[in-house]
Amino acid sequence: MKKILALAMALIMVFALAACGGDTDPAPSGGDTPTNSQQPEQTPSTPSESTPEQSSGEAEEPTGDYTVAEFLTYYGMTEDDIMPEYFVEFAPVEMEGDSKAGEIDSFGYIKINVDKDATTQEDINAWFETLYAKMLSLSTDGKLHKYPQYIGTEDDKEASLQSLMEGPLWADLPGGSCAYPYKLSTGDAKIMVASRYDIEAGQYSLSISVWR
């Protein structure tokens, strides 16, 4: 009788274990399913976030990293030196070529927006007078040269703001260009400055190029 009871107990335990095993098998597979479903949602999020950062970084490279103040510093100027009456804002610095500001063969320019309705011809003339006076103070030979390629030669001519302002086109197309020798941190150089005022747009433009 004891043997029969022991055998019955053993069978009960076997069936109980088998039943537990059957219940536990689906659990891992069911547990794996949400984990797998979550992974695809997380995986694409990483590249989608990094892609705009890379594209924006690539787009920013060609625009240049100079503020107006930084750009002018290379040439001994400040924003106050070129800020006209009825100033509105500076446009971003634009660089041409591969040379950095202040280096030989560099060329960059900025545009200065003003309130054109408030700006008079006297204001325009005053801006050019201030700019030319500043450039003259920076020139190492105390002169502004009309033809930069001839600096130091017999064909060299001095630039005169007065002669430009007395010209027949000054009221409609005020502006001019000149060059002067200047000591940059990279060595002696010639700096050419072209300046212009667009009456229709209410905008001054100032370009600076450097060569040796």
N, C-alpha and C. Protein backbone atom coordinates (compact mmCIF):
# COMPACT_ATOMS: atom_id res chain seq x y z
N MET A 1 0.83 -1.21 0.00
CA MET A 1 0.00 0.00 0.00
C MET A 1 0.86 1.25 0.00
N LYS A 2 1.92 1.24 0.82
CA LYS A 2 2.85 2.36 0.89
C LYS A 2 3.52 2.59 -0.46
N LYS A 3 3.85 1.50 -1.15
CA LYS A 3 4.50 1.62 -2.45
C LYS A 3 3.55 2.26 -3.47
N ILE A 4 2.26 1.89 -3.38
CA ILE A 4 1.28 2.46 -4.31
C ILE A 4 1.14 3.96 -4.08
N LEU A 5 1.09 4.37 -2.78
CA LEU A 5 0.98 5.78 -2.45
C LEU A 5 2.21 6.56 -2.91
N ALA A 6 3.41 5.96 -2.74
CA ALA A 6 4.64 6.62 -3.15
C ALA A 6 4.67 6.81 -4.65
N LEU A 7 4.22 5.76 -5.39
CA LEU A 7 4.19 5.85 -6.85
C LEU A 7 3.19 6.91 -7.31
N ALA A 8 2.06 6.99 -6.63
CA ALA A 8 1.06 7.99 -6.99
C ALA A 8 1.59 9.40 -6.76
N MET A 9 2.29 9.59 -5.60
CA MET A 9 2.86 10.90 -5.30
C MET A 9 3.91 11.30 -6.35
N ALA A 10 4.70 10.33 -6.78
CA ALA A 10 5.74 10.60 -7.78
C ALA A 10 5.11 11.02 -9.10
N LEU A 11 4.02 10.32 -9.49
CA LEU A 11 3.34 10.67 -10.74
C LEU A 11 2.75 12.08 -10.67
N ILE A 12 2.17 12.40 -9.48
CA ILE A 12 1.59 13.74 -9.30
C ILE A 12 2.66 14.82 -9.46
N MET A 13 3.85 14.54 -8.88
CA MET A 13 4.93 15.53 -8.97
C MET A 13 5.42 15.70 -10.42
N VAL A 14 5.49 14.59 -11.16
CA VAL A 14 5.93 14.65 -12.56
C VAL A 14 4.98 15.49 -13.38
N PHE A 15 3.63 15.19 -13.20
CA PHE A 15 2.65 15.97 -13.96
C PHE A 15 2.67 17.45 -13.57
N ALA A 16 2.91 17.70 -12.26
CA ALA A 16 2.96 19.10 -11.80
C ALA A 16 4.12 19.84 -12.44
N LEU A 17 5.30 19.17 -12.51
CA LEU A 17 6.47 19.78 -13.14
C LEU A 17 6.25 20.01 -14.63
N ALA A 18 5.61 19.04 -15.27
CA ALA A 18 5.35 19.16 -16.71
C ALA A 18 4.41 20.33 -16.97
N ALA A 19 3.42 20.49 -16.09
CA ALA A 19 2.49 21.59 -16.26
C ALA A 19 3.19 22.93 -16.09
N CYS A 20 4.10 23.00 -15.09
CA CYS A 20 4.85 24.25 -14.87
C CYS A 20 5.74 24.55 -16.06
N GLY A 21 6.38 23.51 -16.58
CA GLY A 21 7.27 23.71 -17.72
C GLY A 21 6.50 24.22 -18.91
N GLY A 22 5.30 23.72 -19.11
CA GLY A 22 4.49 24.18 -20.23
C GLY A 22 4.08 25.63 -20.07
N ASP A 23 3.86 26.07 -18.84
CA ASP A 23 3.47 27.46 -18.61
C ASP A 23 4.63 28.41 -18.78
N THR A 24 5.84 27.95 -18.44
CA THR A 24 6.99 28.86 -18.47
C THR A 24 7.56 29.02 -19.85
N ASP A 25 7.34 28.05 -20.78
CA ASP A 25 7.93 28.15 -22.12
C ASP A 25 7.43 29.38 -22.88
N PRO A 26 6.13 29.69 -22.88
CA PRO A 26 5.67 30.85 -23.64
C PRO A 26 6.14 32.17 -23.05
N ALA A 27 6.45 32.18 -21.76
CA ALA A 27 6.80 33.44 -21.10
C ALA A 27 8.01 34.10 -21.73
N PRO A 28 9.14 33.33 -21.93
CA PRO A 28 10.30 33.98 -22.52
C PRO A 28 10.01 34.47 -23.92
N SER A 29 9.30 33.64 -24.72
CA SER A 29 9.02 34.07 -26.08
C SER A 29 8.12 35.29 -26.08
N GLY A 30 7.17 35.32 -25.15
CA GLY A 30 6.30 36.49 -25.04
C GLY A 30 7.09 37.69 -24.54
N GLY A 31 8.08 37.46 -23.65
CA GLY A 31 8.91 38.54 -23.13
C GLY A 31 9.82 39.10 -24.20
N ASP A 32 10.27 38.22 -25.11
CA ASP A 32 11.16 38.68 -26.18
C ASP A 32 10.44 39.59 -27.15
N THR A 33 9.15 39.34 -27.35
CA THR A 33 8.41 40.07 -28.37
C THR A 33 8.38 41.58 -28.13
N PRO A 34 8.03 42.08 -26.91
CA PRO A 34 8.06 43.53 -26.70
C PRO A 34 9.45 44.11 -26.79
N THR A 35 10.46 43.31 -26.35
CA THR A 35 11.84 43.81 -26.41
C THR A 35 12.25 44.06 -27.84
N ASN A 36 11.92 43.09 -28.72
CA ASN A 36 12.27 43.24 -30.12
C ASN A 36 11.50 44.38 -30.77
N SER A 37 10.25 44.55 -30.36
CA SER A 37 9.44 45.60 -30.96
C SER A 37 9.93 46.98 -30.53
N GLN A 38 10.55 47.05 -29.35
CA GLN A 38 11.06 48.34 -28.89
C GLN A 38 12.36 48.71 -29.58
N GLN A 39 13.20 47.71 -29.90
CA GLN A 39 14.51 48.00 -30.47
C GLN A 39 14.42 48.72 -31.82
N PRO A 40 13.54 48.30 -32.74
CA PRO A 40 13.47 49.05 -34.00
C PRO A 40 13.06 50.50 -33.81
N GLU A 41 12.25 50.79 -32.77
CA GLU A 41 11.85 52.17 -32.55
C GLU A 41 13.03 53.01 -32.08
N GLN A 42 13.92 52.43 -31.28
CA GLN A 42 15.05 53.17 -30.74
C GLN A 42 16.16 53.33 -31.78
N THR A 43 16.36 52.30 -32.60
CA THR A 43 17.49 52.31 -33.52
C THR A 43 17.41 53.43 -34.54
N PRO A 44 16.25 53.68 -35.23
CA PRO A 44 16.24 54.75 -36.22
C PRO A 44 16.34 56.13 -35.62
N SER A 45 16.00 56.28 -34.32
CA SER A 45 16.01 57.60 -33.73
C SER A 45 17.41 58.18 -33.68
N THR A 46 18.42 57.33 -33.52
CA THR A 46 19.80 57.84 -33.44
C THR A 46 20.27 58.45 -34.74
N PRO A 47 20.15 57.75 -35.92
CA PRO A 47 20.57 58.40 -37.14
C PRO A 47 19.73 59.60 -37.53
N SER A 48 18.42 59.55 -37.22
CA SER A 48 17.58 60.68 -37.61
C SER A 48 17.96 61.92 -36.85
N GLU A 49 18.47 61.78 -35.63
CA GLU A 49 18.90 62.93 -34.86
C GLU A 49 20.26 63.42 -35.33
N SER A 50 21.15 62.52 -35.72
CA SER A 50 22.50 62.92 -36.09
C SER A 50 22.56 63.50 -37.50
N THR A 51 21.65 63.08 -38.37
CA THR A 51 21.70 63.54 -39.75
C THR A 51 21.56 65.05 -39.88
N PRO A 52 20.58 65.71 -39.23
CA PRO A 52 20.49 67.17 -39.35
C PRO A 52 21.71 67.88 -38.82
N GLU A 53 22.34 67.33 -37.74
CA GLU A 53 23.52 67.97 -37.19
C GLU A 53 24.65 67.95 -38.20
N GLN A 54 24.81 66.83 -38.91
CA GLN A 54 25.88 66.74 -39.88
C GLN A 54 25.62 67.68 -41.06
N SER A 55 24.37 67.70 -41.53
CA SER A 55 24.07 68.53 -42.68
C SER A 55 24.19 70.01 -42.32
N SER A 56 23.76 70.38 -41.10
CA SER A 56 23.87 71.77 -40.72
C SER A 56 25.32 72.16 -40.55
N GLY A 57 26.14 71.24 -40.03
CA GLY A 57 27.57 71.53 -39.88
C GLY A 57 28.22 71.76 -41.23
N GLU A 58 27.86 70.95 -42.22
CA GLU A 58 28.44 71.09 -43.55
C GLU A 58 28.00 72.40 -44.20
N ALA A 59 26.78 72.82 -43.92
CA ALA A 59 26.27 74.04 -44.55
C ALA A 59 26.92 75.29 -43.96
N GLU A 60 27.34 75.19 -42.70
CA GLU A 60 27.89 76.37 -42.04
C GLU A 60 29.34 76.63 -42.41
N GLU A 61 30.07 75.62 -42.88
CA GLU A 61 31.49 75.77 -43.14
C GLU A 61 31.84 76.86 -44.15
N PRO A 62 31.16 76.90 -45.33
CA PRO A 62 31.57 77.88 -46.33
C PRO A 62 31.24 79.32 -45.99
N THR A 63 30.38 79.57 -45.01
CA THR A 63 29.92 80.93 -44.78
C THR A 63 30.96 81.78 -44.07
N GLY A 64 31.95 81.18 -43.46
CA GLY A 64 32.94 81.96 -42.73
C GLY A 64 32.54 82.13 -41.29
N ASP A 65 33.55 82.36 -40.44
CA ASP A 65 33.29 82.43 -39.01
C ASP A 65 33.63 83.80 -38.43
N TYR A 66 33.67 84.84 -39.24
CA TYR A 66 34.06 86.15 -38.74
C TYR A 66 32.84 87.00 -38.41
N THR A 67 32.86 87.61 -37.24
CA THR A 67 31.92 88.68 -36.98
C THR A 67 32.48 89.94 -37.65
N VAL A 68 31.66 90.97 -37.77
CA VAL A 68 32.14 92.21 -38.37
C VAL A 68 33.31 92.78 -37.56
N ALA A 69 33.20 92.73 -36.23
CA ALA A 69 34.26 93.26 -35.37
C ALA A 69 35.56 92.47 -35.56
N GLU A 70 35.47 91.14 -35.62
CA GLU A 70 36.67 90.33 -35.81
C GLU A 70 37.31 90.59 -37.17
N PHE A 71 36.49 90.71 -38.20
CA PHE A 71 37.00 90.96 -39.54
C PHE A 71 37.76 92.28 -39.60
N LEU A 72 37.17 93.32 -39.04
CA LEU A 72 37.80 94.64 -39.09
C LEU A 72 39.06 94.73 -38.24
N THR A 73 39.13 93.94 -37.18
CA THR A 73 40.28 93.99 -36.28
C THR A 73 41.58 93.70 -37.02
N TYR A 74 41.54 92.79 -38.00
CA TYR A 74 42.74 92.45 -38.76
C TYR A 74 43.32 93.66 -39.48
N TYR A 75 42.48 94.66 -39.75
CA TYR A 75 42.92 95.82 -40.53
C TYR A 75 42.94 97.10 -39.71
N GLY A 76 42.95 96.94 -38.39
CA GLY A 76 43.08 98.10 -37.51
C GLY A 76 41.84 98.95 -37.38
N MET A 77 40.67 98.39 -37.73
CA MET A 77 39.43 99.15 -37.66
C MET A 77 38.48 98.55 -36.63
N THR A 78 37.46 99.33 -36.29
CA THR A 78 36.40 98.86 -35.40
C THR A 78 35.05 99.13 -36.06
N GLU A 79 34.01 98.61 -35.48
CA GLU A 79 32.66 98.86 -35.99
C GLU A 79 32.33 100.36 -35.94
N ASP A 80 32.80 101.04 -34.90
CA ASP A 80 32.52 102.47 -34.78
C ASP A 80 33.17 103.26 -35.91
N ASP A 81 34.31 102.77 -36.42
CA ASP A 81 35.00 103.48 -37.50
C ASP A 81 34.19 103.50 -38.79
N ILE A 82 33.34 102.51 -39.00
CA ILE A 82 32.61 102.42 -40.26
C ILE A 82 31.09 102.52 -40.08
N MET A 83 30.64 102.76 -38.86
CA MET A 83 29.19 102.82 -38.62
C MET A 83 28.66 104.19 -39.02
N PRO A 84 27.76 104.24 -40.00
CA PRO A 84 27.27 105.54 -40.50
C PRO A 84 26.10 106.07 -39.69
N GLU A 85 25.68 107.27 -40.02
CA GLU A 85 24.49 107.86 -39.42
C GLU A 85 23.28 107.05 -39.85
N TYR A 86 22.30 106.93 -38.97
CA TYR A 86 21.07 106.18 -39.23
C TYR A 86 21.35 104.71 -39.51
N PHE A 87 22.35 104.18 -38.80
CA PHE A 87 22.74 102.77 -38.92
C PHE A 87 21.58 101.87 -38.51
N VAL A 88 21.37 100.79 -39.27
CA VAL A 88 20.35 99.80 -38.93
C VAL A 88 21.00 98.49 -38.53
N GLU A 89 21.83 97.91 -39.39
CA GLU A 89 22.48 96.64 -39.07
C GLU A 89 23.62 96.36 -40.04
N PHE A 90 24.55 95.50 -39.57
CA PHE A 90 25.61 94.99 -40.44
C PHE A 90 25.13 93.67 -41.03
N ALA A 91 25.38 93.46 -42.30
CA ALA A 91 25.16 92.14 -42.90
C ALA A 91 26.35 91.26 -42.55
N PRO A 92 26.19 89.93 -42.61
CA PRO A 92 27.30 89.03 -42.28
C PRO A 92 28.51 89.25 -43.20
N VAL A 93 29.69 89.01 -42.66
CA VAL A 93 30.91 89.10 -43.45
C VAL A 93 30.91 88.00 -44.50
N GLU A 94 31.28 88.35 -45.70
CA GLU A 94 31.40 87.36 -46.78
C GLU A 94 32.84 87.32 -47.25
N MET A 95 33.39 86.12 -47.31
CA MET A 95 34.78 85.94 -47.73
C MET A 95 34.81 85.28 -49.10
N GLU A 96 35.80 85.67 -49.90
CA GLU A 96 36.03 85.06 -51.21
C GLU A 96 37.41 84.42 -51.20
N GLY A 97 37.54 83.29 -51.88
CA GLY A 97 38.84 82.63 -51.96
C GLY A 97 39.13 81.77 -50.74
N ASP A 98 40.34 81.24 -50.69
CA ASP A 98 40.72 80.31 -49.63
C ASP A 98 41.51 80.97 -48.50
N SER A 99 41.97 82.20 -48.69
CA SER A 99 42.79 82.85 -47.66
C SER A 99 41.91 83.41 -46.55
N LYS A 100 42.45 83.38 -45.33
CA LYS A 100 41.74 83.91 -44.18
C LYS A 100 41.91 85.42 -44.12
N ALA A 101 41.03 86.07 -43.38
CA ALA A 101 41.11 87.52 -43.21
C ALA A 101 42.47 87.90 -42.63
N GLY A 102 43.06 88.95 -43.17
CA GLY A 102 44.36 89.39 -42.69
C GLY A 102 45.54 88.71 -43.35
N GLU A 103 45.28 87.74 -44.21
CA GLU A 103 46.36 87.05 -44.91
C GLU A 103 46.48 87.58 -46.34
N ILE A 104 47.65 87.36 -46.93
CA ILE A 104 47.86 87.77 -48.31
C ILE A 104 46.87 87.05 -49.22
N ASP A 105 46.38 87.75 -50.22
CA ASP A 105 45.41 87.23 -51.19
C ASP A 105 44.04 86.96 -50.55
N SER A 106 43.74 87.66 -49.48
CA SER A 106 42.41 87.52 -48.88
C SER A 106 41.50 88.62 -49.41
N PHE A 107 40.22 88.32 -49.44
CA PHE A 107 39.23 89.30 -49.90
C PHE A 107 37.92 89.05 -49.17
N GLY A 108 37.41 90.08 -48.53
CA GLY A 108 36.14 89.94 -47.83
C GLY A 108 35.39 91.26 -47.85
N TYR A 109 34.10 91.17 -47.63
CA TYR A 109 33.32 92.41 -47.65
C TYR A 109 32.09 92.29 -46.76
N ILE A 110 31.57 93.46 -46.40
CA ILE A 110 30.37 93.53 -45.60
C ILE A 110 29.45 94.60 -46.20
N LYS A 111 28.19 94.52 -45.85
CA LYS A 111 27.23 95.54 -46.26
C LYS A 111 26.60 96.13 -45.01
N ILE A 112 26.35 97.42 -45.08
CA ILE A 112 25.85 98.15 -43.92
C ILE A 112 24.51 98.77 -44.28
N ASN A 113 23.45 98.32 -43.66
CA ASN A 113 22.12 98.82 -43.94
C ASN A 113 21.80 100.05 -43.08
N VAL A 114 21.21 101.05 -43.72
CA VAL A 114 20.82 102.26 -43.00
C VAL A 114 19.37 102.61 -43.37
N ASP A 115 18.84 103.56 -42.63
CA ASP A 115 17.51 104.08 -42.95
C ASP A 115 17.67 105.04 -44.13
N LYS A 116 17.35 104.56 -45.32
CA LYS A 116 17.61 105.37 -46.53
C LYS A 116 16.74 106.62 -46.59
N ASP A 117 15.56 106.57 -45.98
CA ASP A 117 14.68 107.73 -46.01
C ASP A 117 15.21 108.87 -45.14
N ALA A 118 15.98 108.50 -44.13
CA ALA A 118 16.53 109.53 -43.24
C ALA A 118 17.92 109.98 -43.66
N THR A 119 18.60 109.18 -44.49
CA THR A 119 19.97 109.48 -44.90
C THR A 119 19.99 110.53 -46.01
N THR A 120 20.77 111.58 -45.79
CA THR A 120 20.89 112.66 -46.77
C THR A 120 22.23 112.57 -47.50
N GLN A 121 22.39 113.37 -48.53
CA GLN A 121 23.66 113.41 -49.25
C GLN A 121 24.79 113.86 -48.32
N GLU A 122 24.48 114.75 -47.41
CA GLU A 122 25.49 115.20 -46.43
C GLU A 122 25.94 114.05 -45.54
N ASP A 123 24.99 113.17 -45.16
CA ASP A 123 25.34 112.01 -44.35
C ASP A 123 26.25 111.06 -45.13
N ILE A 124 25.93 110.88 -46.40
CA ILE A 124 26.74 110.01 -47.25
C ILE A 124 28.16 110.55 -47.37
N ASN A 125 28.28 111.83 -47.64
CA ASN A 125 29.60 112.45 -47.75
C ASN A 125 30.39 112.33 -46.45
N ALA A 126 29.68 112.52 -45.33
CA ALA A 126 30.34 112.46 -44.03
C ALA A 126 30.88 111.07 -43.76
N TRP A 127 30.14 110.04 -44.18
CA TRP A 127 30.61 108.66 -43.96
C TRP A 127 31.91 108.41 -44.73
N PHE A 128 31.96 108.83 -45.98
CA PHE A 128 33.17 108.62 -46.77
C PHE A 128 34.35 109.41 -46.20
N GLU A 129 34.09 110.61 -45.73
CA GLU A 129 35.16 111.41 -45.14
C GLU A 129 35.74 110.73 -43.91
N THR A 130 34.86 110.16 -43.08
CA THR A 130 35.32 109.46 -41.87
C THR A 130 36.13 108.22 -42.24
N LEU A 131 35.63 107.47 -43.23
CA LEU A 131 36.31 106.25 -43.64
C LEU A 131 37.68 106.56 -44.25
N TYR A 132 37.75 107.55 -45.13
CA TYR A 132 39.02 107.89 -45.75
C TYR A 132 40.03 108.40 -44.73
N ALA A 133 39.56 109.16 -43.76
CA ALA A 133 40.44 109.67 -42.71
C ALA A 133 41.02 108.51 -41.90
N LYS A 134 40.21 107.51 -41.63
CA LYS A 134 40.68 106.35 -40.88
C LYS A 134 41.73 105.58 -41.68
N MET A 135 41.48 105.36 -42.96
CA MET A 135 42.43 104.63 -43.78
C MET A 135 43.74 105.41 -43.90
N LEU A 136 43.64 106.71 -44.01
CA LEU A 136 44.84 107.54 -44.11
C LEU A 136 45.69 107.42 -42.85
N SER A 137 45.03 107.32 -41.71
CA SER A 137 45.77 107.18 -40.44
C SER A 137 46.45 105.82 -40.33
N LEU A 138 45.94 104.82 -41.06
CA LEU A 138 46.53 103.48 -41.01
C LEU A 138 47.67 103.31 -42.01
N SER A 139 47.70 104.14 -43.04
CA SER A 139 48.71 104.00 -44.08
C SER A 139 50.11 104.24 -43.53
N THR A 140 51.01 103.32 -43.81
CA THR A 140 52.37 103.45 -43.28
C THR A 140 53.18 104.52 -44.00
N ASP A 141 52.75 104.95 -45.18
CA ASP A 141 53.46 106.04 -45.87
C ASP A 141 52.66 107.34 -45.83
N GLY A 142 51.54 107.34 -45.09
CA GLY A 142 50.75 108.55 -44.95
C GLY A 142 49.99 108.96 -46.18
N LYS A 143 49.81 108.00 -47.11
CA LYS A 143 49.11 108.32 -48.35
C LYS A 143 48.06 107.27 -48.68
N LEU A 144 47.07 107.67 -49.46
CA LEU A 144 46.14 106.74 -50.07
C LEU A 144 46.43 106.75 -51.57
N HIS A 145 46.52 105.58 -52.15
CA HIS A 145 46.94 105.45 -53.54
C HIS A 145 45.76 105.09 -54.42
N LYS A 146 45.66 105.82 -55.53
CA LYS A 146 44.54 105.61 -56.43
C LYS A 146 44.69 104.33 -57.23
N TYR A 147 45.89 104.00 -57.63
CA TYR A 147 46.14 102.80 -58.42
C TYR A 147 47.02 101.85 -57.61
N PRO A 148 46.42 100.93 -56.90
CA PRO A 148 47.19 100.10 -55.97
C PRO A 148 48.30 99.29 -56.64
N GLN A 149 48.11 98.91 -57.90
CA GLN A 149 49.13 98.09 -58.54
C GLN A 149 50.42 98.89 -58.80
N TYR A 150 50.32 100.23 -58.65
CA TYR A 150 51.48 101.07 -58.95
C TYR A 150 52.15 101.62 -57.70
N ILE A 151 51.75 101.14 -56.54
CA ILE A 151 52.36 101.67 -55.32
C ILE A 151 53.87 101.50 -55.39
N GLY A 152 54.57 102.59 -55.14
CA GLY A 152 56.03 102.54 -55.12
C GLY A 152 56.65 102.68 -56.50
N THR A 153 55.87 102.97 -57.53
CA THR A 153 56.42 103.16 -58.87
C THR A 153 56.20 104.61 -59.32
N GLU A 154 56.77 104.94 -60.45
CA GLU A 154 56.64 106.31 -60.96
C GLU A 154 55.19 106.61 -61.37
N ASP A 155 54.42 105.57 -61.68
CA ASP A 155 53.03 105.77 -62.10
C ASP A 155 52.06 105.90 -60.93
N ASP A 156 52.59 105.80 -59.73
CA ASP A 156 51.74 105.86 -58.55
C ASP A 156 51.04 107.21 -58.45
N LYS A 157 49.75 107.18 -58.13
CA LYS A 157 48.98 108.41 -57.97
C LYS A 157 48.27 108.38 -56.63
N GLU A 158 48.19 109.52 -55.99
CA GLU A 158 47.49 109.59 -54.72
C GLU A 158 45.99 109.68 -54.95
N ALA A 159 45.25 108.99 -54.08
CA ALA A 159 43.79 109.05 -54.14
C ALA A 159 43.32 110.28 -53.38
N SER A 160 42.35 110.94 -53.91
CA SER A 160 41.80 112.12 -53.27
C SER A 160 40.29 111.98 -53.16
N LEU A 161 39.80 111.96 -51.95
CA LEU A 161 38.35 111.89 -51.75
C LEU A 161 37.69 113.14 -52.31
N GLN A 162 38.36 114.26 -52.16
CA GLN A 162 37.80 115.51 -52.65
C GLN A 162 37.55 115.47 -54.15
N SER A 163 38.51 114.89 -54.90
CA SER A 163 38.35 114.82 -56.35
C SER A 163 37.18 113.91 -56.73
N LEU A 164 36.98 112.84 -55.94
CA LEU A 164 35.85 111.95 -56.20
C LEU A 164 34.52 112.65 -55.94
N MET A 165 34.47 113.37 -54.83
CA MET A 165 33.23 114.02 -54.43
C MET A 165 32.86 115.17 -55.38
N GLU A 166 33.85 115.68 -56.07
CA GLU A 166 33.58 116.77 -57.02
C GLU A 166 33.23 116.23 -58.40
N GLY A 167 33.32 114.89 -58.57
CA GLY A 167 33.03 114.29 -59.87
C GLY A 167 31.55 114.36 -60.19
N PRO A 168 31.20 114.28 -61.47
CA PRO A 168 29.79 114.43 -61.89
C PRO A 168 28.88 113.29 -61.43
N LEU A 169 29.43 112.12 -61.12
CA LEU A 169 28.60 110.97 -60.74
C LEU A 169 28.47 110.79 -59.24
N TRP A 170 29.12 111.62 -58.46
CA TRP A 170 29.16 111.39 -57.01
C TRP A 170 27.77 111.37 -56.39
N ALA A 171 26.89 112.25 -56.81
CA ALA A 171 25.56 112.31 -56.21
C ALA A 171 24.73 111.07 -56.53
N ASP A 172 24.98 110.45 -57.69
CA ASP A 172 24.22 109.26 -58.08
C ASP A 172 24.92 107.96 -57.71
N LEU A 173 26.24 107.96 -57.78
CA LEU A 173 27.02 106.73 -57.49
C LEU A 173 28.19 107.06 -56.58
N PRO A 174 27.90 107.46 -55.35
CA PRO A 174 29.01 107.81 -54.45
C PRO A 174 29.84 106.58 -54.07
N GLY A 175 31.14 106.75 -54.19
CA GLY A 175 32.02 105.65 -53.81
C GLY A 175 33.36 105.75 -54.50
N GLY A 176 34.25 104.87 -54.14
CA GLY A 176 35.58 104.87 -54.74
C GLY A 176 36.43 103.79 -54.12
N SER A 177 37.64 103.66 -54.61
CA SER A 177 38.56 102.66 -54.07
C SER A 177 39.94 103.27 -53.94
N CYS A 178 40.68 102.78 -53.00
CA CYS A 178 42.05 103.23 -52.81
C CYS A 178 42.84 102.13 -52.13
N ALA A 179 44.12 102.31 -52.08
CA ALA A 179 44.99 101.31 -51.44
C ALA A 179 46.03 102.02 -50.60
N TYR A 180 46.56 101.29 -49.64
CA TYR A 180 47.62 101.86 -48.82
C TYR A 180 48.48 100.73 -48.25
N PRO A 181 49.77 101.00 -48.03
CA PRO A 181 50.62 99.99 -47.39
C PRO A 181 50.29 99.90 -45.90
N TYR A 182 50.36 98.69 -45.37
CA TYR A 182 49.94 98.47 -43.99
C TYR A 182 50.70 97.30 -43.41
N LYS A 183 51.02 97.36 -42.13
CA LYS A 183 51.75 96.28 -41.47
C LYS A 183 50.75 95.35 -40.80
N LEU A 184 50.53 94.21 -41.42
CA LEU A 184 49.69 93.18 -40.83
C LEU A 184 50.50 92.29 -39.91
N SER A 185 49.82 91.46 -39.14
CA SER A 185 50.54 90.49 -38.30
C SER A 185 51.28 89.47 -39.16
N THR A 186 50.84 89.32 -40.41
CA THR A 186 51.48 88.38 -41.33
C THR A 186 52.61 89.04 -42.12
N GLY A 187 52.84 90.33 -41.89
CA GLY A 187 53.91 91.04 -42.59
C GLY A 187 53.40 92.25 -43.34
N ASP A 188 54.31 92.95 -44.02
CA ASP A 188 53.93 94.13 -44.79
C ASP A 188 53.03 93.73 -45.94
N ALA A 189 52.02 94.54 -46.17
CA ALA A 189 51.06 94.22 -47.23
C ALA A 189 50.48 95.50 -47.79
N LYS A 190 49.77 95.36 -48.89
CA LYS A 190 49.01 96.47 -49.45
C LYS A 190 47.53 96.12 -49.27
N ILE A 191 46.79 97.07 -48.78
CA ILE A 191 45.37 96.86 -48.54
C ILE A 191 44.57 97.74 -49.49
N MET A 192 43.65 97.14 -50.19
CA MET A 192 42.76 97.89 -51.07
C MET A 192 41.36 97.90 -50.45
N VAL A 193 40.78 99.07 -50.36
CA VAL A 193 39.43 99.23 -49.82
C VAL A 193 38.54 99.85 -50.89
N ALA A 194 37.48 99.17 -51.22
CA ALA A 194 36.48 99.69 -52.15
C ALA A 194 35.22 99.98 -51.36
N SER A 195 34.70 101.19 -51.49
CA SER A 195 33.53 101.59 -50.72
C SER A 195 32.48 102.17 -51.67
N ARG A 196 31.22 101.95 -51.33
CA ARG A 196 30.14 102.37 -52.21
C ARG A 196 28.88 102.58 -51.38
N TYR A 197 28.03 103.47 -51.86
CA TYR A 197 26.71 103.63 -51.24
C TYR A 197 25.64 103.44 -52.30
N ASP A 198 24.73 102.51 -52.05
CA ASP A 198 23.62 102.24 -52.95
C ASP A 198 22.42 103.07 -52.50
N ILE A 199 22.12 104.12 -53.24
CA ILE A 199 21.06 105.04 -52.84
C ILE A 199 19.70 104.36 -52.82
N GLU A 200 19.45 103.51 -53.80
CA GLU A 200 18.15 102.83 -53.88
C GLU A 200 17.94 101.86 -52.73
N ALA A 201 18.99 101.13 -52.38
CA ALA A 201 18.87 100.12 -51.31
C ALA A 201 19.08 100.70 -49.92
N GLY A 202 19.70 101.88 -49.85
CA GLY A 202 20.05 102.42 -48.54
C GLY A 202 21.11 101.56 -47.88
N GLN A 203 22.18 101.29 -48.63
CA GLN A 203 23.16 100.32 -48.15
C GLN A 203 24.58 100.73 -48.56
N TYR A 204 25.46 100.80 -47.57
CA TYR A 204 26.88 100.99 -47.84
C TYR A 204 27.52 99.62 -48.03
N SER A 205 28.53 99.55 -48.87
CA SER A 205 29.31 98.31 -48.99
C SER A 205 30.77 98.65 -48.80
N LEU A 206 31.47 97.74 -48.18
CA LEU A 206 32.89 97.94 -47.89
C LEU A 206 33.61 96.63 -48.13
N SER A 207 34.53 96.64 -49.08
CA SER A 207 35.32 95.42 -49.34
C SER A 207 36.78 95.71 -49.07
N ILE A 208 37.45 94.71 -48.53
CA ILE A 208 38.89 94.85 -48.20
C ILE A 208 39.63 93.66 -48.77
N SER A 209 40.64 93.93 -49.56
CA SER A 209 41.48 92.86 -50.12
C SER A 209 42.94 93.15 -49.78
N VAL A 210 43.73 92.10 -49.70
CA VAL A 210 45.12 92.22 -49.27
C VAL A 210 46.03 91.51 -50.27
N TRP A 211 47.12 92.14 -50.60
CA TRP A 211 48.14 91.48 -51.41
C TRP A 211 49.49 92.07 -51.06
N ARG A 212 50.53 91.46 -51.55
CA ARG A 212 51.89 91.91 -51.21
C ARG A 212 52.55 92.52 -52.42
